[in-house]
CSV table of C-alpha atoms in Angstrom, one decimal:
chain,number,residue,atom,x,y,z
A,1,UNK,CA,39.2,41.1,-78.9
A,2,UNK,CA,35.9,43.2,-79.3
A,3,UNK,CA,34.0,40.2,-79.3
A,4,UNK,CA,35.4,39.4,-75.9
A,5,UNK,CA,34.4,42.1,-74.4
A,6,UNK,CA,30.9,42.1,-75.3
A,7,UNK,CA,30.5,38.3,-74.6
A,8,UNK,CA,32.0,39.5,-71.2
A,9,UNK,CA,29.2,42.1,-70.5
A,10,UNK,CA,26.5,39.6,-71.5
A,11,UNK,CA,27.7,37.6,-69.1
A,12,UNK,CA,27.6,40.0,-66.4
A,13,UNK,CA,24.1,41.3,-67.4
A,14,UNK,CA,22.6,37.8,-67.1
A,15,UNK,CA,24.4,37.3,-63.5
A,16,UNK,CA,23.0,40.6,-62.2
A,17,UNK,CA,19.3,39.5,-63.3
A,18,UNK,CA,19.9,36.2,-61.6
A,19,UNK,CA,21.1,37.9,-58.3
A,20,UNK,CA,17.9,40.0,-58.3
A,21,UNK,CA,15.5,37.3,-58.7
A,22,UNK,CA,17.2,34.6,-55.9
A,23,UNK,CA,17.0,38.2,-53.6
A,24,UNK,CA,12.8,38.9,-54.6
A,25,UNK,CA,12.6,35.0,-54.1
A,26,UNK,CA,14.1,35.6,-50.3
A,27,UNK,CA,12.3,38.3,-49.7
A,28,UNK,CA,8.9,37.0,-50.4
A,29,UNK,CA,9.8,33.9,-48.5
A,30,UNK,CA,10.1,35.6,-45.4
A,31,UNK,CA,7.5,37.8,-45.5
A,32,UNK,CA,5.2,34.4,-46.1
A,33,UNK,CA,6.7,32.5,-43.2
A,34,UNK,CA,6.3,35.5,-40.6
A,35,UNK,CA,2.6,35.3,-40.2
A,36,UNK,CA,3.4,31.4,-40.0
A,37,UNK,CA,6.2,32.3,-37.0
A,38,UNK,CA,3.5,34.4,-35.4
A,39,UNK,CA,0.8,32.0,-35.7
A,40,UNK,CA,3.1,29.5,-33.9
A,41,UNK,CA,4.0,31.5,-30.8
A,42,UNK,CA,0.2,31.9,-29.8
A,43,UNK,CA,-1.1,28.6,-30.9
A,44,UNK,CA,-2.6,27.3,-27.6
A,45,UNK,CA,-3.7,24.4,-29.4
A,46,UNK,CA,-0.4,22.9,-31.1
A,47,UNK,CA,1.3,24.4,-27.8
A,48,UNK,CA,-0.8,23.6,-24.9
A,49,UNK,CA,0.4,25.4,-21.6
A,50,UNK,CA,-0.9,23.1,-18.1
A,51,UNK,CA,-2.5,24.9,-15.8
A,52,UNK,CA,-2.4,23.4,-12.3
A,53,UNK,CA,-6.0,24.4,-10.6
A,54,UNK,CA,-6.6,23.3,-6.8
A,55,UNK,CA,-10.0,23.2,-7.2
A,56,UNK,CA,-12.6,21.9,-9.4
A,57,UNK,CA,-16.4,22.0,-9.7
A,58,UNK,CA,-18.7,18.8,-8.5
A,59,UNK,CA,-22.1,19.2,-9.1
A,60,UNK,CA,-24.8,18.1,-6.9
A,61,UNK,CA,-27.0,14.9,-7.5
A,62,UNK,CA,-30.6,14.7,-7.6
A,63,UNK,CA,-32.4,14.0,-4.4
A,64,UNK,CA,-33.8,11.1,-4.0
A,65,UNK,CA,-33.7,7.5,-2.6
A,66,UNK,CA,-30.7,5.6,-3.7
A,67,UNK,CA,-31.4,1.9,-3.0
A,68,UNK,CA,-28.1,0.0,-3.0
A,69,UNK,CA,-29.8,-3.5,-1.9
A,70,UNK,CA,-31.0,-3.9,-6.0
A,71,UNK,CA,-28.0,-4.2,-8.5
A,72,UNK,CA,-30.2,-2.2,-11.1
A,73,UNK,CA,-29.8,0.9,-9.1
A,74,UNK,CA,-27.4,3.8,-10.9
A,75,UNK,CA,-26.1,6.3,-9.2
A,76,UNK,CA,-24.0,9.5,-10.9
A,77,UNK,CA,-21.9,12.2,-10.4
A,78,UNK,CA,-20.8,14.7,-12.8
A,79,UNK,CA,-17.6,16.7,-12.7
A,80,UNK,CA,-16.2,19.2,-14.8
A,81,UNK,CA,-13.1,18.8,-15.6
A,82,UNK,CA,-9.9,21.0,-14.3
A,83,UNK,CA,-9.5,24.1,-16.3
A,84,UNK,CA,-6.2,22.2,-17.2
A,85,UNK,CA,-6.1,24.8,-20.4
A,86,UNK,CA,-6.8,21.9,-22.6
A,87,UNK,CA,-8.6,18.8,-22.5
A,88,UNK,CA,-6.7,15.8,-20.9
A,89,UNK,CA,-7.1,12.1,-20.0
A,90,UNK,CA,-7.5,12.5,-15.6
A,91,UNK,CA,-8.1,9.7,-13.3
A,92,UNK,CA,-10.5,10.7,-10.1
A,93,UNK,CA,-11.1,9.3,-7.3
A,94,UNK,CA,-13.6,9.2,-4.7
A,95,UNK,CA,-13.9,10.3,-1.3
A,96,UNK,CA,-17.5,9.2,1.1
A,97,UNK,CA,-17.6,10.6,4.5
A,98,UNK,CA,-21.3,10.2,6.8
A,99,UNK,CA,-20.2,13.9,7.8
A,100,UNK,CA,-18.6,16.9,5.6
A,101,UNK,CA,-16.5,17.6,8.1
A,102,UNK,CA,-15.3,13.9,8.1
A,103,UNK,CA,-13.9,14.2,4.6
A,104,UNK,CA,-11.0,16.3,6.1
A,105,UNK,CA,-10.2,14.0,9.0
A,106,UNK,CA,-8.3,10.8,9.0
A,107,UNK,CA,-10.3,7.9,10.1
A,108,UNK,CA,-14.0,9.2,9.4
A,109,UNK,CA,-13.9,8.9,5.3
A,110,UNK,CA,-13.6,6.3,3.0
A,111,UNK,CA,-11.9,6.0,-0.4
A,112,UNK,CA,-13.1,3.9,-3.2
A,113,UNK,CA,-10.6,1.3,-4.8
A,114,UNK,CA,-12.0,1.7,-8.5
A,115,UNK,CA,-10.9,5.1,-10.3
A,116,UNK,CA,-12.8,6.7,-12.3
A,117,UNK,CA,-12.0,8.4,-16.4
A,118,UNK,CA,-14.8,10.1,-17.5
A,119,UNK,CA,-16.5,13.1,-15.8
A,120,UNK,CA,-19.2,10.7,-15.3
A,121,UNK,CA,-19.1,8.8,-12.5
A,122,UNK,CA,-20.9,5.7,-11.8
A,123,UNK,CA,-19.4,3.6,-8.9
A,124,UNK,CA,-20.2,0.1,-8.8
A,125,UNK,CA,-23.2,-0.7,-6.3
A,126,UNK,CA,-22.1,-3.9,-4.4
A,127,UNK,CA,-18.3,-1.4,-3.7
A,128,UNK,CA,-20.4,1.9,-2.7
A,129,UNK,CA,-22.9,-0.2,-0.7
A,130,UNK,CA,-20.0,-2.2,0.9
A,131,UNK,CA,-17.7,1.4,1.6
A,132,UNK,CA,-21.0,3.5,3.5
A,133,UNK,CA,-21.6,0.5,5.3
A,134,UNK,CA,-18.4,-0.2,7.1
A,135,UNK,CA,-18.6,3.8,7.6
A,136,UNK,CA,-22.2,3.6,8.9
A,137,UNK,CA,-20.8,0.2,11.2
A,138,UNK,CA,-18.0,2.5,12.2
A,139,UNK,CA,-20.2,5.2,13.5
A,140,UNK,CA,-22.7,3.0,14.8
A,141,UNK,CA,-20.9,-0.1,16.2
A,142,UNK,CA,-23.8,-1.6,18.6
A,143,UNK,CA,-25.7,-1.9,14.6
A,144,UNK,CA,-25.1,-6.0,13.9
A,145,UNK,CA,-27.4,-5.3,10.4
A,146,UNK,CA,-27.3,-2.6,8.3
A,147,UNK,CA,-29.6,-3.8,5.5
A,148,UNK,CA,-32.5,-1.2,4.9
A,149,UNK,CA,-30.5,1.6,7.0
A,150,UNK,CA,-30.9,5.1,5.3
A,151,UNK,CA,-28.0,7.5,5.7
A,152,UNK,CA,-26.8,10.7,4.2
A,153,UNK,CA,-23.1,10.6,2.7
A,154,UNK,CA,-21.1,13.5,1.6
A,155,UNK,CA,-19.0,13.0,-1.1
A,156,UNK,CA,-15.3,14.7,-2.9
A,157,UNK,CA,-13.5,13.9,-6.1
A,158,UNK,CA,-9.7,14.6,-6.7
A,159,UNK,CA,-8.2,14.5,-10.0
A,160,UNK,CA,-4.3,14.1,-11.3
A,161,UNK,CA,-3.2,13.6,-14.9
A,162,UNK,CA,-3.6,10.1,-16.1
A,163,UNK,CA,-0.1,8.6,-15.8
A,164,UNK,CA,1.6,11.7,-13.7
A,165,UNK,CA,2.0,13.4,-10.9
A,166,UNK,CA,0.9,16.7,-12.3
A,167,UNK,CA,-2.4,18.2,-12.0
A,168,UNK,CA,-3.6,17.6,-8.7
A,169,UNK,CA,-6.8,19.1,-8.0
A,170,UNK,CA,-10.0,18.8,-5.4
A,171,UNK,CA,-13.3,19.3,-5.9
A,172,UNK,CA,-16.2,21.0,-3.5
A,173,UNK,CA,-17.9,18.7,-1.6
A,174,UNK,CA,-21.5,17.8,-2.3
A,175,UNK,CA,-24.3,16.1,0.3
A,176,UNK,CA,-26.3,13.3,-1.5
A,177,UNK,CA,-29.5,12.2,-0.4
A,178,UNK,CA,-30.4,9.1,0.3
A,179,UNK,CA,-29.0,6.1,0.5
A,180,UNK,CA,-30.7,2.6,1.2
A,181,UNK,CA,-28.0,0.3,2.5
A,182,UNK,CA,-28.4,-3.4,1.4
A,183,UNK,CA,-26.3,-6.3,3.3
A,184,UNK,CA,-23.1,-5.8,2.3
A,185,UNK,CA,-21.3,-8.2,-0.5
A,186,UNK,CA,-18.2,-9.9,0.4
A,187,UNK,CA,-16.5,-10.4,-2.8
A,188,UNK,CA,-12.8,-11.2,-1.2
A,189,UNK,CA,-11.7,-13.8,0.8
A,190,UNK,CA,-8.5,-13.2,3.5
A,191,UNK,CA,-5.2,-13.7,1.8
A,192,UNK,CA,-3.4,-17.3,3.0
A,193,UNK,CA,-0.1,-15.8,2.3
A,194,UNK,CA,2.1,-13.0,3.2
A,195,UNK,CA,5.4,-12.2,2.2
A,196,UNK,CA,8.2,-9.5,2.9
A,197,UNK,CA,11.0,-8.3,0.5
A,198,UNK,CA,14.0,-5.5,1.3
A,199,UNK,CA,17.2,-4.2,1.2
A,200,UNK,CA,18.4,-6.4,4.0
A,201,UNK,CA,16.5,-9.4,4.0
A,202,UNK,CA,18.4,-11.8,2.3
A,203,UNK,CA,19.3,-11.2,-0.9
A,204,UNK,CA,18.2,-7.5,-1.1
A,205,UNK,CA,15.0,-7.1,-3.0
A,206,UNK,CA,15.4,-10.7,-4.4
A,207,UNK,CA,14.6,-13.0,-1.4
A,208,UNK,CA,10.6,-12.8,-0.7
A,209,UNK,CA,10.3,-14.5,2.8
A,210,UNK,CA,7.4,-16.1,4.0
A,211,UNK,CA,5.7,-14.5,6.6
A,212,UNK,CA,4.4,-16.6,9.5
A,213,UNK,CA,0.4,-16.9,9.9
A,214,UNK,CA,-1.1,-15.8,13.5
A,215,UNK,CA,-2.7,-18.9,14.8
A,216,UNK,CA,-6.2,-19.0,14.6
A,217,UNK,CA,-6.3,-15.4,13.1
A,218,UNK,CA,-7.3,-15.5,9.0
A,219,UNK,CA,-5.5,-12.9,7.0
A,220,UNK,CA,-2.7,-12.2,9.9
A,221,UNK,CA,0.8,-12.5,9.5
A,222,UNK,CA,3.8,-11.9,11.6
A,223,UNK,CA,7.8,-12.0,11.2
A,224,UNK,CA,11.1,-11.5,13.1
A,225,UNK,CA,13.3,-9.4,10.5
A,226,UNK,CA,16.6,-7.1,11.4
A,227,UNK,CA,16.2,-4.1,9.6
A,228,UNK,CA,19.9,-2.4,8.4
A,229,UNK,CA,20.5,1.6,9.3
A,230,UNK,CA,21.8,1.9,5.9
A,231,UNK,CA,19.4,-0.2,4.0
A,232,UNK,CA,16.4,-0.2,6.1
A,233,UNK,CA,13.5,-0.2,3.4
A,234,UNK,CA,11.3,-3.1,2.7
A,235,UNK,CA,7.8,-3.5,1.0
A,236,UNK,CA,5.4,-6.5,1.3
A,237,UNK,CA,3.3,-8.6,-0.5
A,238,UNK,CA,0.2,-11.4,-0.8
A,239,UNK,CA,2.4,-13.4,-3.3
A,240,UNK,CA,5.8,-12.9,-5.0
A,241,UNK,CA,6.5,-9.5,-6.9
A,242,UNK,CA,3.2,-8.6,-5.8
A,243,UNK,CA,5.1,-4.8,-4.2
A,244,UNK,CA,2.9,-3.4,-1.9
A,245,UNK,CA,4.4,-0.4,0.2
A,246,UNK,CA,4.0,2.2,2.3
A,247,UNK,CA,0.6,3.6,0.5
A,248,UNK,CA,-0.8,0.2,0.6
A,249,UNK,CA,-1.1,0.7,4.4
A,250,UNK,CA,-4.1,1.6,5.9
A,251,UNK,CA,-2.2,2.3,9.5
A,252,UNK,CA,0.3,1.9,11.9
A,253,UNK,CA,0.4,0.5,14.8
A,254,UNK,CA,4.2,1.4,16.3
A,255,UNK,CA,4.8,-0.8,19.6
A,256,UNK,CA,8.7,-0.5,19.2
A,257,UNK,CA,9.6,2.6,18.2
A,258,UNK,CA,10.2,2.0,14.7
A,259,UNK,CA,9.2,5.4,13.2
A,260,UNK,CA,7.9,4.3,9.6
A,261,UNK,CA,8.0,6.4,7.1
A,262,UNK,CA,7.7,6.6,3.6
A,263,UNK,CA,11.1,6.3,1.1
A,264,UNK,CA,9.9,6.7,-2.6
A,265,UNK,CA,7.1,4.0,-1.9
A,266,UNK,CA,9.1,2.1,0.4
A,267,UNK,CA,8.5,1.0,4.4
A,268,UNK,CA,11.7,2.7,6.2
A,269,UNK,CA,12.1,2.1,9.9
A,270,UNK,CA,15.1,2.7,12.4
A,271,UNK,CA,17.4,0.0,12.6
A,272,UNK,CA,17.5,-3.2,14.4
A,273,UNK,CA,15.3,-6.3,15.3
A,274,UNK,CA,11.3,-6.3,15.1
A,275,UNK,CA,8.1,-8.4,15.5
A,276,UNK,CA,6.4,-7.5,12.0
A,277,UNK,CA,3.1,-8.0,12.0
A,278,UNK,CA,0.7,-7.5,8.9
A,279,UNK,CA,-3.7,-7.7,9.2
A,280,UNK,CA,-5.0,-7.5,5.8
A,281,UNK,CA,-9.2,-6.9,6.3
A,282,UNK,CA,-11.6,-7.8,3.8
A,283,UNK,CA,-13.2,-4.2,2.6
A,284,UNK,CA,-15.6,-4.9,0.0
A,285,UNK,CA,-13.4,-6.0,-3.0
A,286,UNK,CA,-10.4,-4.3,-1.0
A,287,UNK,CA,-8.0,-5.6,1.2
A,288,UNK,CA,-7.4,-2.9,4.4
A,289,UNK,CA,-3.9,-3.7,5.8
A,290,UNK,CA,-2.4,-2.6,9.4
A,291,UNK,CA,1.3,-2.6,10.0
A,292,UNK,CA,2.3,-3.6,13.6
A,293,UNK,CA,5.6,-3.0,15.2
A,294,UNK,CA,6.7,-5.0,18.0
A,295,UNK,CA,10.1,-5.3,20.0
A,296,UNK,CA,11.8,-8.6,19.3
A,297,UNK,CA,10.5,-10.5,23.0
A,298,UNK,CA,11.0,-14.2,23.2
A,299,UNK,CA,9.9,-15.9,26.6
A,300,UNK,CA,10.6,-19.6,27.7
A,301,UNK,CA,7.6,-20.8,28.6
A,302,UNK,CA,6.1,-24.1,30.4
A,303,UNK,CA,8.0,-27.0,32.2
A,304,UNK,CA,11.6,-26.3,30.8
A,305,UNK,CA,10.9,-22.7,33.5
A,306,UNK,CA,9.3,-24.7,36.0
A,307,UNK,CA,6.0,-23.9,35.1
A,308,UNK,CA,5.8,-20.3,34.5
A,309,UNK,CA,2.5,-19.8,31.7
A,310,UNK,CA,3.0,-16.5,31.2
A,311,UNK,CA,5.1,-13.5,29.6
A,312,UNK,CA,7.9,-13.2,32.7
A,313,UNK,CA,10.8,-10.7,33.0
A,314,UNK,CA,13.3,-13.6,34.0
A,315,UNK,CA,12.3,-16.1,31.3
A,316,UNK,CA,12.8,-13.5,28.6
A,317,UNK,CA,15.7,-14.0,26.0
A,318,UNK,CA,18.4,-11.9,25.1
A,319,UNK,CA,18.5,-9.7,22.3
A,320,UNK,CA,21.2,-9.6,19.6
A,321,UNK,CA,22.8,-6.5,18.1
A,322,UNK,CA,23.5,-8.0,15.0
A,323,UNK,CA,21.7,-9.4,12.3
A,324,UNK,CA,23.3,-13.1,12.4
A,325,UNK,CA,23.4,-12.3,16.4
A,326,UNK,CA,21.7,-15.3,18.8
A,327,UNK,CA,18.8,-14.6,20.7
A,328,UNK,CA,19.5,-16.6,23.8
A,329,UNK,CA,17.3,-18.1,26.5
A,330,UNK,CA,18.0,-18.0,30.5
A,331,UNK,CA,19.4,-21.3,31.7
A,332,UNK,CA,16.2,-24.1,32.7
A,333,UNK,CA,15.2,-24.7,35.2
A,334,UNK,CA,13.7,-28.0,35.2
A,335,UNK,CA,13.9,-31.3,33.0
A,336,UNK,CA,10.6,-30.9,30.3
A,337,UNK,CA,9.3,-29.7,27.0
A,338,UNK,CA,10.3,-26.3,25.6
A,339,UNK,CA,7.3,-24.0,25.0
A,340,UNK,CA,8.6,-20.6,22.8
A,341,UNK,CA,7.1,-17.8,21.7
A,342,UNK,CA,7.2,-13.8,20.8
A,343,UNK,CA,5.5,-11.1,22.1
A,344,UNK,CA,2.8,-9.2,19.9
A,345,UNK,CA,-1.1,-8.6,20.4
A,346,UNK,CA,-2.6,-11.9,21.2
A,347,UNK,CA,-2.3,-14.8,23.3
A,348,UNK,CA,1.5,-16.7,23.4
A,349,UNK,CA,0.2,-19.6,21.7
A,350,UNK,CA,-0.4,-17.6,18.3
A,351,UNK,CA,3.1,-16.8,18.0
A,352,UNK,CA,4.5,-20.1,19.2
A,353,UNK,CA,7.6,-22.1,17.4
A,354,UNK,CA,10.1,-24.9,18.4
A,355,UNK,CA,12.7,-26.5,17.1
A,356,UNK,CA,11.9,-29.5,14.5
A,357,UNK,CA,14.4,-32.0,14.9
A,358,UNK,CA,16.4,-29.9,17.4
A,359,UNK,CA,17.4,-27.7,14.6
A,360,UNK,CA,15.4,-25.9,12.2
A,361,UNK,CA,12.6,-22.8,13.6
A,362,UNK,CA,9.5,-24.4,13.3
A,363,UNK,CA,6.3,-22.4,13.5
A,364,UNK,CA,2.9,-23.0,14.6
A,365,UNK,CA,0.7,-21.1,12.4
A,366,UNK,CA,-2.5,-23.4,12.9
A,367,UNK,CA,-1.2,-26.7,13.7
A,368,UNK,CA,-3.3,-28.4,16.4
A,369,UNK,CA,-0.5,-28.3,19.1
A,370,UNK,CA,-3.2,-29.4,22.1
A,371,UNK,CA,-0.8,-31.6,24.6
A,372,UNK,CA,2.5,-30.8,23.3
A,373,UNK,CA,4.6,-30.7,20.5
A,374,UNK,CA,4.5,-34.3,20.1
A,375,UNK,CA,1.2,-33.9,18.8
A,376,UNK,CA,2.6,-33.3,15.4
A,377,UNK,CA,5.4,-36.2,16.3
A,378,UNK,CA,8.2,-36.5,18.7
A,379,UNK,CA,10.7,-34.5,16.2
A,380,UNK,CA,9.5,-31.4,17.1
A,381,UNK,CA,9.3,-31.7,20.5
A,382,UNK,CA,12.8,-30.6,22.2
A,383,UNK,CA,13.4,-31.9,25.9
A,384,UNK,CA,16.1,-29.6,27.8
A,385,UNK,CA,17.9,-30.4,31.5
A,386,UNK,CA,18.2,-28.0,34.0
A,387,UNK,CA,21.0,-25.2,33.2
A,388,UNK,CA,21.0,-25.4,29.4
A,389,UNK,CA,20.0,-22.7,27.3
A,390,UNK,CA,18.3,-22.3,23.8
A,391,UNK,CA,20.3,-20.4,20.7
A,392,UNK,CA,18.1,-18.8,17.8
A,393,UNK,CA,19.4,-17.4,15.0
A,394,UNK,CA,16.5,-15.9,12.7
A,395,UNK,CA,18.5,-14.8,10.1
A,396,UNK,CA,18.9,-18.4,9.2
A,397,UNK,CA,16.0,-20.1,11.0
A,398,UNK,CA,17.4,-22.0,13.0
A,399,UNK,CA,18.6,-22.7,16.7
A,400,UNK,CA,20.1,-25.3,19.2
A,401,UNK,CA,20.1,-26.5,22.9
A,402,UNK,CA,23.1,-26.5,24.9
């Protein structure tokens, strides 16, 4: 029994010598990880905290002659970059006005397609030769050549976060003398194609539909679309999936009331029936698009009115309410040819259509249509009598007489 007891208090000696050395072991643990804790809370470089400036320095460039008629020719700006609190990856962009005060008003500057990565930048010649000279053409439209014009261009960066919406900041604005203009380089063609795509034209944001080209007019497009009140949004394109959208637009030309505004990236107008029409202008190696509204006017024109030529009151067609509504003509008035058309900025004949084999909407666009419709062969020329009426339905192209 003795020996059980001492066993015992072994025991219990070796357990309390454990006990104390797992506690030191504890002890010294912490006391080494709370410089480490420390250390982390004020790390600014592990934990970066973003700083959003508004401003940001530009510096000015060295005087001189800039001649933008020789490809060799560099020209630089320097930045430094937004006291962000860390160095980040920012995309500028460029701003060119012929006046500082211009850079602050819409209409009298210029902004450079190409982006820039680097505090360094180095536009491309041919596009900063091309931008000051439509701004120098602008200002001085009696000029027909601007080739060996000097001017003096005033000049802004701003700056986001690559890849985000954070960060925005603008720089001063610096005066940069000179530049030599050369003939400006076209390096784009006008598109051949236009199409629209929304949530109520046809399928929503599935169906692209062709728009119409402007007779005569390169890289002009028009449409008849009814926009929904509930899912009036739509974007545009130069080919399929090609989602252009509200920021693509250069301006506005509002004839009907539409009201555009921007949804997320998205054209939204008040509902109901418009002419669409879309100019996309060569800028350098940029297209510059303006966005037309018109109010859906179709006029009966020619021998089937008794010869009226031109855009009259009484030979205008109704207007549907709905978008599988008829647009409906007044009753003829004579035996002949039907001449149709919409309403927008040019002459009728731009905008003209009939009805290919009596049925199907069939558009001008830049078919030679000098005598008649039979020009192009005697199915898309439609005859009417006196008292019928024409029934167009543009939601599915296509129409009747009766």
């Amino acid at each position: 029994q003795g020996n059980v007891k001492l066993d015992t208090l072994v025991i219990n000696l070796i357990m309390i010598e454990f006990m104390k050395n797992i506690f030191f072991s504890t002890i010294c643990a912490v006391a080494l990880c709370l410089p480490m804790l420390s250390a982390c809370d004020t790390d600014r470089d592990d934990n970066p905290v973003l700083y959003e400036p508004s401003s940001f320095v530009l510096e000015t460039p060295q005087e001189q002659i800039y001649d933008l008629s020789k490809k060799e020719t560099v020209f630089k700006l320097q930045c430094q970059q937004p006291e962000y609190g860390f160095q980040a990856a920012v995309t500028y962009t460029l701003h060119i006005s012929l006046t500082e005060n211009g850079l602050t008003e819409e209409g009298q500057f210029t902004t450079l397609g190409t982006t820039f990565v680097s505090t360094t930048i180095q536009p491309d010649v041919n596009e900063l030769n091309n931008a000051l000279a439509d701004l120098y053409m602008a200002a001085n439209p009696d000029v027909e050549d601007v080739a060996g014009k000097e001017v003096v261009a005033y000049m802004k960066l701003d700056a986001i976060l690559t890849g985000s919406s954070r960060g925005v900041s603008s720089s001063n604005a610096v005066e940069v003398k000179t530049f030599k203009l050369g003939t400006p380089v076209v390096t784009l063609e006008p598109p051949t194609e236009m199409y629209i795509v929304g949530s109520s034209i046809g399928t929503p944001w599935t169906t692209w539909q062709k728009m119409i080209k402007v007779n005569g007019m390169d890289g002009e497009f028009w449409t008849m679309v009814y926009i929904d009140a509930e899912n009036g949004q739509f974007k545009f394109g130069k080919y399929e999936q090609d989602w252009l959208g509200f920021d693509n637009i250069s301006s506005f030309n509002d004839q009907a009331g539409a009201n555009p505004s921007n949804e997320g990236g998205n054209i939204k107008v008040k509902a109901g029936w418009y002419v669409i029409a879309i100019r996309a202008e060569v800028k350098g190696s940029e297209y510059a698009y303006t966005m037309s509204f018109y109010l859906p006017q179709i006029y009966l024109f020619g021998a089937a009115n008794g010869g009226v030529w031109a855009y009259a009151d009484e030979w205008k067609f109704t207007i549907p309410e709905t978008p599988d509504g008829e647009f409906v003509s007044p009753a003829f008035a004579a035996s002949g040819e039907l001449r149709m058309c919409v309403k927008a900025e040019y002459d009728w004949y731009r905008y003209e259509f009939t009805l290919k084999d009596g049925t199907t909407i069939f558009y001008r666009e830049d078919n030679a249509v000098n005598n008649g419709w039979t020009d192009l062969g005697s199915e898309y020329s439609v005859v009417g009598n006196p008292g019928q009426k024409v029934y167009l339905n543009f939601s599915t192209g296509t129409g009747e007489v009766k």
